[in-house]
Amino acid sequence: MKLAVRTMISLMLALAPGLAGAQGADPGDDKTVIFTPGDPDMAAATAKALASLDEFLTLSEAPPSGTDRFKLKVKVRDGNVTEHFWVIPFRRTETGFVGILANQPEGVHNVVLGQNIEFTRDDISDWGYTSDGRQVGSFTVCVMFKKMSKEEADTMRDNYGFDC
């Protein structure tokens, strides 16, 4: 039986400047887009993100002027359900990473919005940051735009600086 992979984006929280972690998040701002395992566009976006992950991590440790909102998208499993969340902010640890879950869970019940979670490199599915008001990375979000209405995707592109 194929299991749906839930992919979460919370652009109001994950991309809006000035918000710290999950404080002030409105769960109603989350957008859930469901992809089946092996979706070729999502697989390609994830592969692109992972191929450049080391460069991103190096940049996040010494951010250049004009950059901010460094974030990682990580998968969380709860039984047979997998859901992807943005983690903002994050930092490296001796065994992997730790950061604050920036989306309201819908399919998994073992984490909550605003929770400090630990994860490994194997859990990462995407990365992103803002450079001079434009999004860099966030490859999976660009794939999600294809499943949204044109109006909704255009609004998100305009409001949050996506060039995809």
Tab-separated table of C-alpha atoms in Angstrom:
chain	number	residue	atom	x	y	z
A	1	MET	CA	0.000	0.000	0.000
A	2	LYS	CA	1.406	3.373	-0.956
A	3	LEU	CA	1.590	5.863	1.864
A	4	ALA	CA	1.139	9.542	1.229
A	5	VAL	CA	4.062	11.710	2.172
A	6	ARG	CA	2.831	14.911	3.717
A	7	THR	CA	4.921	17.926	2.932
A	8	MET	CA	4.408	20.979	5.071
A	9	ILE	CA	5.182	24.566	4.301
A	10	SER	CA	4.387	27.398	6.579
A	11	LEU	CA	5.415	30.379	4.539
A	12	MET	CA	3.999	32.915	6.931
A	13	LEU	CA	6.315	31.570	9.629
A	14	ALA	CA	9.170	30.092	7.652
A	15	LEU	CA	9.699	33.053	5.379
A	16	ALA	CA	8.370	36.158	7.090
A	17	PRO	CA	11.214	38.317	8.378
A	18	GLY	CA	11.382	39.052	12.057
A	19	LEU	CA	9.620	36.002	13.401
A	20	ALA	CA	11.661	33.877	15.753
A	21	GLY	CA	11.161	30.153	15.802
A	22	ALA	CA	7.515	29.260	16.097
A	23	GLN	CA	6.361	32.135	18.278
A	24	GLY	CA	3.360	33.908	16.872
A	25	ALA	CA	2.598	31.229	14.321
A	26	ASP	CA	-0.950	30.821	13.179
A	27	PRO	CA	-1.553	27.143	12.365
A	28	GLY	CA	-4.111	28.281	9.799
A	29	ASP	CA	-1.269	29.682	7.692
A	30	ASP	CA	0.192	26.222	7.019
A	31	LYS	CA	-0.254	24.718	3.575
A	32	THR	CA	-0.167	20.960	3.231
A	33	VAL	CA	0.586	19.436	-0.121
A	34	ILE	CA	0.490	15.649	-0.427
A	35	PHE	CA	2.902	13.776	-2.672
A	36	THR	CA	3.098	10.053	-3.267
A	37	PRO	CA	6.423	8.375	-2.506
A	38	GLY	CA	8.682	8.499	-5.524
A	39	ASP	CA	7.073	11.582	-7.081
A	40	PRO	CA	9.699	12.416	-9.747
A	41	ASP	CA	9.538	16.211	-9.366
A	42	MET	CA	9.801	16.047	-5.584
A	43	ALA	CA	12.596	13.461	-5.787
A	44	ALA	CA	14.532	15.729	-8.165
A	45	ALA	CA	14.034	18.760	-5.891
A	46	THR	CA	15.227	16.811	-2.860
A	47	ALA	CA	18.240	15.472	-4.767
A	48	LYS	CA	19.158	19.013	-5.843
A	49	ALA	CA	18.919	20.250	-2.258
A	50	LEU	CA	20.997	17.393	-0.866
A	51	ALA	CA	23.680	17.803	-3.554
A	52	SER	CA	24.301	21.354	-2.339
A	53	LEU	CA	23.684	20.798	1.383
A	54	ASP	CA	27.342	21.079	2.429
A	55	GLU	CA	27.683	24.465	0.712
A	56	PHE	CA	24.497	25.655	2.418
A	57	LEU	CA	25.641	24.490	5.855
A	58	THR	CA	28.995	26.251	5.427
A	59	LEU	CA	27.205	29.450	4.389
A	60	SER	CA	24.781	29.218	7.327
A	61	GLU	CA	27.675	29.128	9.789
A	62	ALA	CA	29.073	32.447	8.514
A	63	PRO	CA	26.164	34.210	6.784
A	64	PRO	CA	27.142	36.944	4.343
A	65	SER	CA	25.635	40.408	4.614
A	66	GLY	CA	22.076	40.549	3.296
A	67	THR	CA	21.258	36.919	4.129
A	68	ASP	CA	18.976	35.587	6.858
A	69	ARG	CA	16.251	33.051	7.714
A	70	PHE	CA	18.453	29.977	7.248
A	71	LYS	CA	16.258	26.887	7.520
A	72	LEU	CA	16.256	23.148	6.993
A	73	LYS	CA	13.344	20.955	5.974
A	74	VAL	CA	13.367	17.640	7.809
A	75	LYS	CA	11.238	14.526	7.736
A	76	VAL	CA	9.573	13.253	10.874
A	77	ARG	CA	8.146	9.741	11.029
A	78	ASP	CA	5.319	8.584	13.265
A	79	GLY	CA	4.574	4.929	12.578
A	80	ASN	CA	3.759	4.648	8.871
A	81	VAL	CA	3.313	8.398	8.338
A	82	THR	CA	6.082	10.755	7.227
A	83	GLU	CA	5.680	14.514	7.272
A	84	HIS	CA	8.210	17.199	6.310
A	85	PHE	CA	8.696	20.358	8.381
A	86	TRP	CA	10.792	23.487	8.271
A	87	VAL	CA	13.128	23.852	11.235
A	88	ILE	CA	14.008	27.456	12.092
A	89	PRO	CA	16.454	28.220	13.588
A	90	PHE	CA	18.746	25.209	13.624
A	91	ARG	CA	22.275	24.455	14.735
A	92	ARG	CA	24.732	21.591	14.441
A	93	THR	CA	25.406	19.296	17.374
A	94	GLU	CA	27.938	16.512	17.930
A	95	THR	CA	25.443	13.934	16.643
A	96	GLY	CA	23.522	15.927	14.021
A	97	PHE	CA	21.301	18.971	14.363
A	98	VAL	CA	18.746	20.564	16.656
A	99	GLY	CA	16.163	23.230	15.928
A	100	ILE	CA	12.628	24.487	16.380
A	101	LEU	CA	9.764	22.891	14.445
A	102	ALA	CA	8.143	25.724	12.483
A	103	ASN	CA	4.982	24.030	11.152
A	104	GLN	CA	1.785	22.676	12.639
A	105	PRO	CA	1.789	18.863	12.287
A	106	GLU	CA	-1.166	17.291	10.518
A	107	GLY	CA	-0.221	13.670	9.902
A	108	VAL	CA	2.244	12.906	12.662
A	109	HIS	CA	1.456	13.177	16.341
A	110	ASN	CA	4.867	12.731	17.944
A	111	VAL	CA	5.921	16.392	17.529
A	112	VAL	CA	4.264	19.785	18.025
A	113	LEU	CA	4.676	23.267	16.604
A	114	GLY	CA	7.504	25.085	18.399
A	115	GLN	CA	9.099	21.910	19.722
A	116	ASN	CA	12.881	21.669	19.851
A	117	ILE	CA	13.716	18.574	17.798
A	118	GLU	CA	16.910	16.658	17.146
A	119	PHE	CA	17.571	15.203	13.708
A	120	THR	CA	20.360	13.853	11.554
A	121	ARG	CA	21.603	14.651	8.082
A	122	ASP	CA	19.607	11.668	6.786
A	123	ASP	CA	16.387	13.429	7.861
A	124	ILE	CA	17.058	16.569	5.781
A	125	SER	CA	15.051	16.977	2.566
A	126	ASP	CA	15.594	20.656	1.705
A	127	TRP	CA	17.236	23.904	2.783
A	128	GLY	CA	16.664	27.579	2.180
A	129	TYR	CA	17.449	31.137	3.165
A	130	THR	CA	16.707	34.696	2.127
A	131	SER	CA	19.239	36.834	0.280
A	132	ASP	CA	18.328	40.489	-0.221
A	133	GLY	CA	14.641	39.617	0.040
A	134	ARG	CA	14.715	36.726	-2.458
A	135	GLN	CA	14.475	33.027	-1.645
A	136	VAL	CA	17.488	30.822	-2.264
A	137	GLY	CA	17.033	27.052	-2.174
A	138	SER	CA	13.619	25.851	-0.949
A	139	PHE	CA	13.557	23.554	-3.965
A	140	THR	CA	10.629	21.490	-2.689
A	141	VAL	CA	8.470	24.597	-2.321
A	142	CYS	CA	8.856	25.283	-6.043
A	143	VAL	CA	7.523	21.786	-6.747
A	144	MET	CA	4.563	22.420	-4.441
A	145	PHE	CA	3.578	25.485	-6.459
A	146	LYS	CA	2.643	23.111	-9.301
A	147	LYS	CA	-0.085	21.578	-7.122
A	148	MET	CA	-1.504	24.911	-5.910
A	149	SER	CA	-3.889	27.181	-7.717
A	150	LYS	CA	-2.137	29.708	-9.959
A	151	GLU	CA	-3.436	32.557	-7.809
A	152	GLU	CA	-2.185	30.981	-4.585
A	153	ALA	CA	1.246	30.159	-6.041
A	154	ASP	CA	1.635	33.632	-7.568
A	155	THR	CA	0.737	35.265	-4.251
A	156	MET	CA	3.323	33.195	-2.421
A	157	ARG	CA	5.958	33.925	-5.068
A	158	ASP	CA	5.267	37.656	-4.856
A	159	ASN	CA	4.979	37.870	-1.072
A	160	TYR	CA	7.990	35.734	-0.215
A	161	GLY	CA	10.449	36.305	-3.058
A	162	PHE	CA	10.398	32.987	-4.910
A	163	ASP	CA	11.789	32.992	-8.428
A	164	CYS	CA	10.314	29.638	-9.462
